[in-house]
PDB file of N, CA, C and O in Angstrom:
ATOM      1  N   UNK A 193     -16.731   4.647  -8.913  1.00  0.00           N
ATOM      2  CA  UNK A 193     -15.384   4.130  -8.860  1.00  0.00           C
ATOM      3  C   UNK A 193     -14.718   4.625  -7.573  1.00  0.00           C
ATOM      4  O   UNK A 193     -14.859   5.742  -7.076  1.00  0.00           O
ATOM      5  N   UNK A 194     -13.982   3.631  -7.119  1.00  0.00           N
ATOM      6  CA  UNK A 194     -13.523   4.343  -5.624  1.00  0.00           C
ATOM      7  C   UNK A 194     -12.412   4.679  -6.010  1.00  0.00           C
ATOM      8  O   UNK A 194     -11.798   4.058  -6.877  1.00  0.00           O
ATOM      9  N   UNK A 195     -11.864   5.996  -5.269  1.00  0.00           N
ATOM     10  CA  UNK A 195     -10.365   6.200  -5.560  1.00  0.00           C
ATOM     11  C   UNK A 195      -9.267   5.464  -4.710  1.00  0.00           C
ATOM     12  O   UNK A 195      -9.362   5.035  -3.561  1.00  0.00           O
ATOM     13  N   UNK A 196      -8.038   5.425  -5.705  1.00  0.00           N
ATOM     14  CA  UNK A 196      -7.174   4.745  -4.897  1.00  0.00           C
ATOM     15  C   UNK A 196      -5.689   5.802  -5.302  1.00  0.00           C
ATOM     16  O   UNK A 196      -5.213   5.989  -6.421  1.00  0.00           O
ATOM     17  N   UNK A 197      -5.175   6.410  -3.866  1.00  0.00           N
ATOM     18  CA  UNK A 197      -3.733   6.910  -4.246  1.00  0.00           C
ATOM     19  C   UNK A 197      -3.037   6.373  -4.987  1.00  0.00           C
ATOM     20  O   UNK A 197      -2.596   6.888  -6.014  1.00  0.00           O
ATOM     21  N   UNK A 198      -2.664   4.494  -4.347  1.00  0.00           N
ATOM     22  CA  UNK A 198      -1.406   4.324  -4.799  1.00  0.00           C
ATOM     23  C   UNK A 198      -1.814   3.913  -6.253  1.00  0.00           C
ATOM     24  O   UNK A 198      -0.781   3.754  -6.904  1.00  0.00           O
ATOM     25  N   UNK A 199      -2.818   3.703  -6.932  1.00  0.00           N
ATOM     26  CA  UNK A 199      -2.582   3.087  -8.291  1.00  0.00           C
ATOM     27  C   UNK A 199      -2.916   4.604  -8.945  1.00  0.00           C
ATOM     28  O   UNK A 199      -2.907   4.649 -10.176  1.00  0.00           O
ATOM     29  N   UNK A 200      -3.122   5.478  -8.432  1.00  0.00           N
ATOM     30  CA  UNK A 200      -2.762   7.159  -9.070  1.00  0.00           C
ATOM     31  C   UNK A 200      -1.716   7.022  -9.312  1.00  0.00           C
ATOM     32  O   UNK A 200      -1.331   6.608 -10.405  1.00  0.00           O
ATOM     33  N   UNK A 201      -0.802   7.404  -8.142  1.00  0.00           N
ATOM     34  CA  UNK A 201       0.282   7.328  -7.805  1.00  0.00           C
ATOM     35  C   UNK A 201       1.522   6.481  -9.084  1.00  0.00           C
ATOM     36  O   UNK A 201       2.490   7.143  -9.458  1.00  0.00           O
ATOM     37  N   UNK A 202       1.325   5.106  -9.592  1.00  0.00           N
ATOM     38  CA  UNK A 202       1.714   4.254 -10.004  1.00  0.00           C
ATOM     39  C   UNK A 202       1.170   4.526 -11.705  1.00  0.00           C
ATOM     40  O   UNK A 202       2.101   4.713 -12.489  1.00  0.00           O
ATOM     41  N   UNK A 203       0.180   4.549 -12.124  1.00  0.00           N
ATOM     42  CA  UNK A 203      -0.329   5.035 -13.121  1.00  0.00           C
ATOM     43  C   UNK A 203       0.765   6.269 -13.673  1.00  0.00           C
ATOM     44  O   UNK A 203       1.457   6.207 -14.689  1.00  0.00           O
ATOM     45  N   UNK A 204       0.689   7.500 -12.590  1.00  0.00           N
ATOM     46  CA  UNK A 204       1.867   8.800 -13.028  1.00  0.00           C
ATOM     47  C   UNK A 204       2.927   8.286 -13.415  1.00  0.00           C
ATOM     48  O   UNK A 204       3.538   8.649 -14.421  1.00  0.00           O
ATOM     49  N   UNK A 205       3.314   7.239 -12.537  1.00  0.00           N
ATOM     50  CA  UNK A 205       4.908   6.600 -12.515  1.00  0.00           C
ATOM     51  C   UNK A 205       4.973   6.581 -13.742  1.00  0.00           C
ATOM     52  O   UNK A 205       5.637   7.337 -14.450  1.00  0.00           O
ATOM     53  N   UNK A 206       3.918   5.245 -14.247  1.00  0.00           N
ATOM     54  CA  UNK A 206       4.438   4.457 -15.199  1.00  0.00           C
ATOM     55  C   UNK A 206       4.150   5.477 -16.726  1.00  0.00           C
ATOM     56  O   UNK A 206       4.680   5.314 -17.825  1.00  0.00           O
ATOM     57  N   UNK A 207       3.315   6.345 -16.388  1.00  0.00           N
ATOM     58  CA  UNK A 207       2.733   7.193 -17.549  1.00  0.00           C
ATOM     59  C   UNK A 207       4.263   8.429 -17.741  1.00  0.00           C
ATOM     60  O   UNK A 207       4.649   8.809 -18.847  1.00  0.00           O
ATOM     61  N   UNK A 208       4.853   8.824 -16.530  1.00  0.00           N
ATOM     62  CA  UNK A 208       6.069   9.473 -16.948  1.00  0.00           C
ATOM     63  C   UNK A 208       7.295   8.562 -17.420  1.00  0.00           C
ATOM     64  O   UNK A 208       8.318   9.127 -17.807  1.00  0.00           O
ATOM     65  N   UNK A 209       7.214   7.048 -17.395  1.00  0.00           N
ATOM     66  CA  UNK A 209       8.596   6.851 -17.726  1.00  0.00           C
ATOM     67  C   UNK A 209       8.283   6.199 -19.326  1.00  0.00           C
ATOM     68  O   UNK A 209       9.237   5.903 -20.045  1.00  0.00           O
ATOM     69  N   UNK A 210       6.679   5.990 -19.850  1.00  0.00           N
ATOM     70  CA  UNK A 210       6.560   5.752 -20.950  1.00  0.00           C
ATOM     71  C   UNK A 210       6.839   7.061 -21.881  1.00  0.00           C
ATOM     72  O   UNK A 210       7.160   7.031 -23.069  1.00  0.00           O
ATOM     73  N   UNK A 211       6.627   8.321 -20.998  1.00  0.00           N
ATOM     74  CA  UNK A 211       6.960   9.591 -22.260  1.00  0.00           C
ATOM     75  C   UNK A 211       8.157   9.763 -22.166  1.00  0.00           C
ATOM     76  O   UNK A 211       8.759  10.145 -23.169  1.00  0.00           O
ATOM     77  N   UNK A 212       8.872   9.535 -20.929  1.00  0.00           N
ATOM     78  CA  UNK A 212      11.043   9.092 -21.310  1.00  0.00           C
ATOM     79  C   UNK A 212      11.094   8.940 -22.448  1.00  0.00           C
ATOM     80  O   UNK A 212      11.613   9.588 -23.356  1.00  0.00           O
ATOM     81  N   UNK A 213      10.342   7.742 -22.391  1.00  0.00           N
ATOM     82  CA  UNK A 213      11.005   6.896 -23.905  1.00  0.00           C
ATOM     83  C   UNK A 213      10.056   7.506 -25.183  1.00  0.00           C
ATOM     84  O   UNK A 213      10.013   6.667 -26.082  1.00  0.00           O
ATOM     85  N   UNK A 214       9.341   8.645 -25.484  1.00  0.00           N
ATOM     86  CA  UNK A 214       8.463   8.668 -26.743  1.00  0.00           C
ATOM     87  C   UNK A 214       7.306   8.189 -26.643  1.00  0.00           C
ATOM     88  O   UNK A 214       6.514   8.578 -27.501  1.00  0.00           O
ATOM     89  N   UNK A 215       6.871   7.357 -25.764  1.00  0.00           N
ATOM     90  CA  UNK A 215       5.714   6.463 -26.030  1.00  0.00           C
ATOM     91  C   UNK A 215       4.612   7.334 -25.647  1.00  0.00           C
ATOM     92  O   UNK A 215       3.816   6.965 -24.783  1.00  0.00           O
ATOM     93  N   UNK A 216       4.483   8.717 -26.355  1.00  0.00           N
ATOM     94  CA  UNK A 216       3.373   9.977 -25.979  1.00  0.00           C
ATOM     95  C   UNK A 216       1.758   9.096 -25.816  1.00  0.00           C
ATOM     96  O   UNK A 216       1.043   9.223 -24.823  1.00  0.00           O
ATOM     97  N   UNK A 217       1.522   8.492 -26.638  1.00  0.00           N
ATOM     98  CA  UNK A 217       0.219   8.322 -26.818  1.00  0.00           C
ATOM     99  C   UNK A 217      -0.125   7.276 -25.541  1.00  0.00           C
ATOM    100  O   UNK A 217      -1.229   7.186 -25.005  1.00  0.00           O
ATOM    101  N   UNK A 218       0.851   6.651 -25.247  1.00  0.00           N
ATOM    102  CA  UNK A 218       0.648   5.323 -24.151  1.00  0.00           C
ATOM    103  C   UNK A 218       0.352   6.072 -22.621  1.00  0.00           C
ATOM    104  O   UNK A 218      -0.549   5.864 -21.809  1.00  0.00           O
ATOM    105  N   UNK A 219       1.510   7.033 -22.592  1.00  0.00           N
ATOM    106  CA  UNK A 219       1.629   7.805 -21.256  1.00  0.00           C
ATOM    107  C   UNK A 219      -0.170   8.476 -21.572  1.00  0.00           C
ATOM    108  O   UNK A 219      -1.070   8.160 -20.795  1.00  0.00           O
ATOM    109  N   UNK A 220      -0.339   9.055 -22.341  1.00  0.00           N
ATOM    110  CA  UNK A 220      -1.763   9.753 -22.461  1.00  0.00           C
ATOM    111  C   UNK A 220      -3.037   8.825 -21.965  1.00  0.00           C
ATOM    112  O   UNK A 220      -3.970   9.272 -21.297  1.00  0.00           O
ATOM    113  N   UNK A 221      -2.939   7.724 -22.320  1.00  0.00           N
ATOM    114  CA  UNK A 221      -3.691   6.938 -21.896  1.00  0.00           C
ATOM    115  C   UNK A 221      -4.365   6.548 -20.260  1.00  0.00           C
ATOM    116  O   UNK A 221      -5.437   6.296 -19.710  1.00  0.00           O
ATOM    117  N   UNK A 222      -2.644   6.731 -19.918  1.00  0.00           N
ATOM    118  CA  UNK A 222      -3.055   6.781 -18.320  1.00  0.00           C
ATOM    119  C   UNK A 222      -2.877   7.976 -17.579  1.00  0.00           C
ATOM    120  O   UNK A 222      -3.004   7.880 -16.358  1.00  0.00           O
ATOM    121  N   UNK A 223      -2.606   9.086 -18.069  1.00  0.00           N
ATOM    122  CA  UNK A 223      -2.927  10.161 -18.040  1.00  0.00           C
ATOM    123  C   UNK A 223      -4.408  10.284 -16.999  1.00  0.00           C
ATOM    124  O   UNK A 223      -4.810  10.393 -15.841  1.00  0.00           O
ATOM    125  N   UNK A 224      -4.946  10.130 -18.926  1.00  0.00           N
ATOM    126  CA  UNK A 224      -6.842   9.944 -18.885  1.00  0.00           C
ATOM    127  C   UNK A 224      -7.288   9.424 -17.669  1.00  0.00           C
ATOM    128  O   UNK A 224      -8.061   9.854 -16.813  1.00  0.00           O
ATOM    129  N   UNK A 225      -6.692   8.499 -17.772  1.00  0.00           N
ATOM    130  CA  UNK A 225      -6.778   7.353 -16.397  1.00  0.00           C
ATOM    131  C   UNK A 225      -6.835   7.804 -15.236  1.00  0.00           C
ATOM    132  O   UNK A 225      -7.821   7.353 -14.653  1.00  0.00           O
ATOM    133  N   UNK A 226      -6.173   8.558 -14.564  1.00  0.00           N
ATOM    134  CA  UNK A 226      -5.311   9.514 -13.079  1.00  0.00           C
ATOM    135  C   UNK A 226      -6.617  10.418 -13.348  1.00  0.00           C
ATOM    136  O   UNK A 226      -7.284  10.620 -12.333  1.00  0.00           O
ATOM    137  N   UNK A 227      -7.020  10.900 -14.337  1.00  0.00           N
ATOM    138  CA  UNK A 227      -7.717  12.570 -14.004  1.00  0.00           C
ATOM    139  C   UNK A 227      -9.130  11.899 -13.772  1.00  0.00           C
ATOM    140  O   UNK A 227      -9.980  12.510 -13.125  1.00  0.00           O
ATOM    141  N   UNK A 228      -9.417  10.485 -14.363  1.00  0.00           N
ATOM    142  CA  UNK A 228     -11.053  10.147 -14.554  1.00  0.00           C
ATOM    143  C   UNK A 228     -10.987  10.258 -12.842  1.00  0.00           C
ATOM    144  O   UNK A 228     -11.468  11.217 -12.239  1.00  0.00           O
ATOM    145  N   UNK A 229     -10.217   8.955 -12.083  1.00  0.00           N
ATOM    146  CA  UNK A 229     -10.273   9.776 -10.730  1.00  0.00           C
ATOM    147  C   UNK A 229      -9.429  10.725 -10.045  1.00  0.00           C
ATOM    148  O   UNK A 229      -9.284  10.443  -8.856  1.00  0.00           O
ATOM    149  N   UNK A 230      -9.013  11.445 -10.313  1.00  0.00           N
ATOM    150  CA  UNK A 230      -8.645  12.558  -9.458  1.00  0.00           C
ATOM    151  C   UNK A 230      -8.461  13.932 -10.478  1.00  0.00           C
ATOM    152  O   UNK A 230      -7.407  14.532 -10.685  1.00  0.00           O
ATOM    153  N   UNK A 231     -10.131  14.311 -11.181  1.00  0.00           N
ATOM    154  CA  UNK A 231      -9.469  15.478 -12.282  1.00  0.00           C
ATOM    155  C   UNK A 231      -8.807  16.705 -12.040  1.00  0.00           C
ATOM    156  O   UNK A 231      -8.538  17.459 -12.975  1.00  0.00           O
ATOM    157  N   UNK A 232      -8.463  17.025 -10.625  1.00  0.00           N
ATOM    158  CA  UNK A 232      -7.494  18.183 -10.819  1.00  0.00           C
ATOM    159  C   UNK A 232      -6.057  17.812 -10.276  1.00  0.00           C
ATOM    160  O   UNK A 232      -5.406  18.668  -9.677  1.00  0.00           O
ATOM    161  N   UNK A 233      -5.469  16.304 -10.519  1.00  0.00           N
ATOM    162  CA  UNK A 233      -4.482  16.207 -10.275  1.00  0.00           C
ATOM    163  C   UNK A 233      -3.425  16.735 -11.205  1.00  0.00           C
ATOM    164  O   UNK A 233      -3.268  16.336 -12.359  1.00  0.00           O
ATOM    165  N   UNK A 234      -2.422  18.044 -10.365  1.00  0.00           N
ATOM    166  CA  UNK A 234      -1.936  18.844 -11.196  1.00  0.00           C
ATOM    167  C   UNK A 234      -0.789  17.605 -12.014  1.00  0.00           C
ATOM    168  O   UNK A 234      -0.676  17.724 -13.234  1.00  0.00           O
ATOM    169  N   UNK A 235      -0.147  16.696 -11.454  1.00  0.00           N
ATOM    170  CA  UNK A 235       1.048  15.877 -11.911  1.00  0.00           C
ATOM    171  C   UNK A 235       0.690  15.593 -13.304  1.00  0.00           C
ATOM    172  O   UNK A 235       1.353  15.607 -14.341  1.00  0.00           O
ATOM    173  N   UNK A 236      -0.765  15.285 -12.999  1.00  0.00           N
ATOM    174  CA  UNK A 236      -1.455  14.322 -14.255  1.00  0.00           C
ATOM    175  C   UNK A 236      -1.737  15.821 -15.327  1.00  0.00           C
ATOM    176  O   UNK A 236      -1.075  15.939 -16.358  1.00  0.00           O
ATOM    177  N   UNK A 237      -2.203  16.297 -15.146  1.00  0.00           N
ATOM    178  CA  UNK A 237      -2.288  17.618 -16.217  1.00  0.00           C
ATOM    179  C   UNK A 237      -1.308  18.087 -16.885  1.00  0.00           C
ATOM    180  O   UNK A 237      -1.320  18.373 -18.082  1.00  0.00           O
ATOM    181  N   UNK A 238      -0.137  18.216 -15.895  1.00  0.00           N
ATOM    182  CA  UNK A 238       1.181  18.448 -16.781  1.00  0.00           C
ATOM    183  C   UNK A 238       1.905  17.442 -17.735  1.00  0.00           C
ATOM    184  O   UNK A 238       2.606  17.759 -18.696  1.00  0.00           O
ATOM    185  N   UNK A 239       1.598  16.100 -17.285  1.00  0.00           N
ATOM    186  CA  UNK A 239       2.181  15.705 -17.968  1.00  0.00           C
ATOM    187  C   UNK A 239       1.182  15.359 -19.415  1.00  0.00           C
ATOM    188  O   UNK A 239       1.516  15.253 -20.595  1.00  0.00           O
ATOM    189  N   UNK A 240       0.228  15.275 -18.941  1.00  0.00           N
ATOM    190  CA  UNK A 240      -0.662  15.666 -20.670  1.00  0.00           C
ATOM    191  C   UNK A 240      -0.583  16.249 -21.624  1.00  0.00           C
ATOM    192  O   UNK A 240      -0.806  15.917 -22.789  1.00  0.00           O
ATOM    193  N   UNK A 241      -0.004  17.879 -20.852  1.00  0.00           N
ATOM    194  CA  UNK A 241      -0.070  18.793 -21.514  1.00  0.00           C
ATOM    195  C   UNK A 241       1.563  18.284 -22.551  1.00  0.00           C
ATOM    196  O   UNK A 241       1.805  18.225 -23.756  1.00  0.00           O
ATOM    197  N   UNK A 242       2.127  18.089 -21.663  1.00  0.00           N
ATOM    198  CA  UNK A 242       3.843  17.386 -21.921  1.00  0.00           C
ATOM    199  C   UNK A 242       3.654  16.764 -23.091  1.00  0.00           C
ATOM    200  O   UNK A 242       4.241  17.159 -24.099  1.00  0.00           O
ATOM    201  N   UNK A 243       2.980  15.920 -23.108  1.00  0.00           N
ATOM    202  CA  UNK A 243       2.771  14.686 -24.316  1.00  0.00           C
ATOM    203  C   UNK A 243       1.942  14.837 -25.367  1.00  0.00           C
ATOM    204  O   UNK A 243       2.151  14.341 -26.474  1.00  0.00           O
ATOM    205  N   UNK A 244       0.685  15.728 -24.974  1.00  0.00           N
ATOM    206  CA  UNK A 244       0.129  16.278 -25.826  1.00  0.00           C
ATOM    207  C   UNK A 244       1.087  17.231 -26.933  1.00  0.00           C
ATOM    208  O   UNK A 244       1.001  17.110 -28.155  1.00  0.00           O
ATOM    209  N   UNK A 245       1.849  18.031 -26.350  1.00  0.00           N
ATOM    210  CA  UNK A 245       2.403  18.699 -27.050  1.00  0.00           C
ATOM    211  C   UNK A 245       3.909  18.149 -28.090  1.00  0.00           C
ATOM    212  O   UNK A 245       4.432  18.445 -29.164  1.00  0.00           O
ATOM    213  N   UNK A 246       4.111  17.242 -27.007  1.00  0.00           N
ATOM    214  CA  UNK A 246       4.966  16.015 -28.292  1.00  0.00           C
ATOM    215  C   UNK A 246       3.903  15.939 -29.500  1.00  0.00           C
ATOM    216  O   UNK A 246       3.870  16.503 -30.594  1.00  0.00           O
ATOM    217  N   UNK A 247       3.107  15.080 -28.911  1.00  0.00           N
ATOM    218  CA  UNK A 247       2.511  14.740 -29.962  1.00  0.00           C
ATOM    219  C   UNK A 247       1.998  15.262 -31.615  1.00  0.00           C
ATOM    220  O   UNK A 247       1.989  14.739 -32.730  1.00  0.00           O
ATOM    221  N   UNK A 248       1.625  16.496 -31.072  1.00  0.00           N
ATOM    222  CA  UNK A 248       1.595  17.498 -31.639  1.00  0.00           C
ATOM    223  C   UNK A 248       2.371  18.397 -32.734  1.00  0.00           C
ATOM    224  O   UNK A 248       2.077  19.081 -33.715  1.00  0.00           O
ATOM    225  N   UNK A 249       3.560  18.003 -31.999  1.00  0.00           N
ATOM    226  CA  UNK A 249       5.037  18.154 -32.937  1.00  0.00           C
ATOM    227  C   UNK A 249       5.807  17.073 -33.921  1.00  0.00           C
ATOM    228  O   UNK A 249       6.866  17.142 -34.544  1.00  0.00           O
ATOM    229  N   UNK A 250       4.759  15.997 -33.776  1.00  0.00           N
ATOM    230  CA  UNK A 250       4.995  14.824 -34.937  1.00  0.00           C
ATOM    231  C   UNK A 250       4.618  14.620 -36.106  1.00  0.00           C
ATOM    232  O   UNK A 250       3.418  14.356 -36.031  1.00  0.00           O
ATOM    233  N   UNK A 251       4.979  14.587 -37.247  1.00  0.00           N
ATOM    234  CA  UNK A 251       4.258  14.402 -38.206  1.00  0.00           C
ATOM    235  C   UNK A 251       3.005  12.789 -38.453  1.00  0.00           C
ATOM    236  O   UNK A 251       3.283  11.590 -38.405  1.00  0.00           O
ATOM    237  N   UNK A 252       1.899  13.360 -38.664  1.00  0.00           N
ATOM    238  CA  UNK A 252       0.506  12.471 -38.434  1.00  0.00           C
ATOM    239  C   UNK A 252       0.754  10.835 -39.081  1.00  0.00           C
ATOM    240  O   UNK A 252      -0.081   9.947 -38.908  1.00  0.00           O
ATOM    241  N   UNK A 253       1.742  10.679 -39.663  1.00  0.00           N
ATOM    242  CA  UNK A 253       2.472   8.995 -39.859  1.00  0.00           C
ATOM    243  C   UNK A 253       3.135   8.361 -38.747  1.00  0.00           C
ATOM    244  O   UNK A 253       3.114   7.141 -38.589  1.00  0.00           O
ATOM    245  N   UNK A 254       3.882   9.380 -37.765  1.00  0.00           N
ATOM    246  CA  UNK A 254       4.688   8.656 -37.012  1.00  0.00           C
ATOM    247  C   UNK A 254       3.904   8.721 -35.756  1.00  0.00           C
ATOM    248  O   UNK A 254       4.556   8.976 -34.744  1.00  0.00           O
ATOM    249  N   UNK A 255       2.794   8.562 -35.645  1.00  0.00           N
ATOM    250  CA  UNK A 255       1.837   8.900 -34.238  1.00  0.00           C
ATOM    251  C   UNK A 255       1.310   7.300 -34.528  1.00  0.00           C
ATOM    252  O   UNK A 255       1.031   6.825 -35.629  1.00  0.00           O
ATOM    253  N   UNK A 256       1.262   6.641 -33.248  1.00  0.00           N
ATOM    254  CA  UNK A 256       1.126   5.382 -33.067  1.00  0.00           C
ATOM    255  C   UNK A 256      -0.137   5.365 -32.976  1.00  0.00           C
ATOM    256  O   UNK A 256      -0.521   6.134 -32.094  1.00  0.00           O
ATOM    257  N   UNK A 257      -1.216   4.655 -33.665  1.00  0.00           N
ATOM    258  CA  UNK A 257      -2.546   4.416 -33.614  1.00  0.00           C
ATOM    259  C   UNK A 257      -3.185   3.164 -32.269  1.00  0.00           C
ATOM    260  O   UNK A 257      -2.804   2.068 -31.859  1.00  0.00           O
ATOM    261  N   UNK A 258      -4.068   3.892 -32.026  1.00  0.00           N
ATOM    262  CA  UNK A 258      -4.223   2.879 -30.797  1.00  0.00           C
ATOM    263  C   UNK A 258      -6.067   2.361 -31.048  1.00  0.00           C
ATOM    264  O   UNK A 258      -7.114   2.948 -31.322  1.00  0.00           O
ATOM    265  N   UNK A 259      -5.693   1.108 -30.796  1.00  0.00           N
ATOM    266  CA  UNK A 259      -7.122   0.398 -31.108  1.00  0.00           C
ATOM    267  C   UNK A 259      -8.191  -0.137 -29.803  1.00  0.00           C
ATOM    268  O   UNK A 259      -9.268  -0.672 -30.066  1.00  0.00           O
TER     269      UNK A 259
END
């Protein structure tokens, strides 16, 4: 896979303004996404850790299942 900044870059964007709003599991997704290419991008780690730890603090009904 070749890397590309700006869709890193854009991926973070859009992955921090989905955990604005709650949407933990969505932002996680592209999270995943940012680290497959670039795994020590610190932006992308924190905000994992960020959402992970929402997540975490939800009770296991209100966690959005993803297919």
């Amino acid at each position: 896979m070749e890397r590309s900044p700006d869709v890193v870059e854009l991926r973070l964007h859009l992955a921090g303004l989905l955990a604005d709003r709650g949407r933990h599991a969505e932002a996680l997704g592209h999270c995943s996404a940012v680290l497959t290419q670039d795994p020590g991008n610190a932006a992308a780690l924190s905000l994992l850790q960020r959402c992970s730890a929402a997540l975490a603090d939800k009770p296991a009904d209100t966690v959005p299942v993803q297919e």
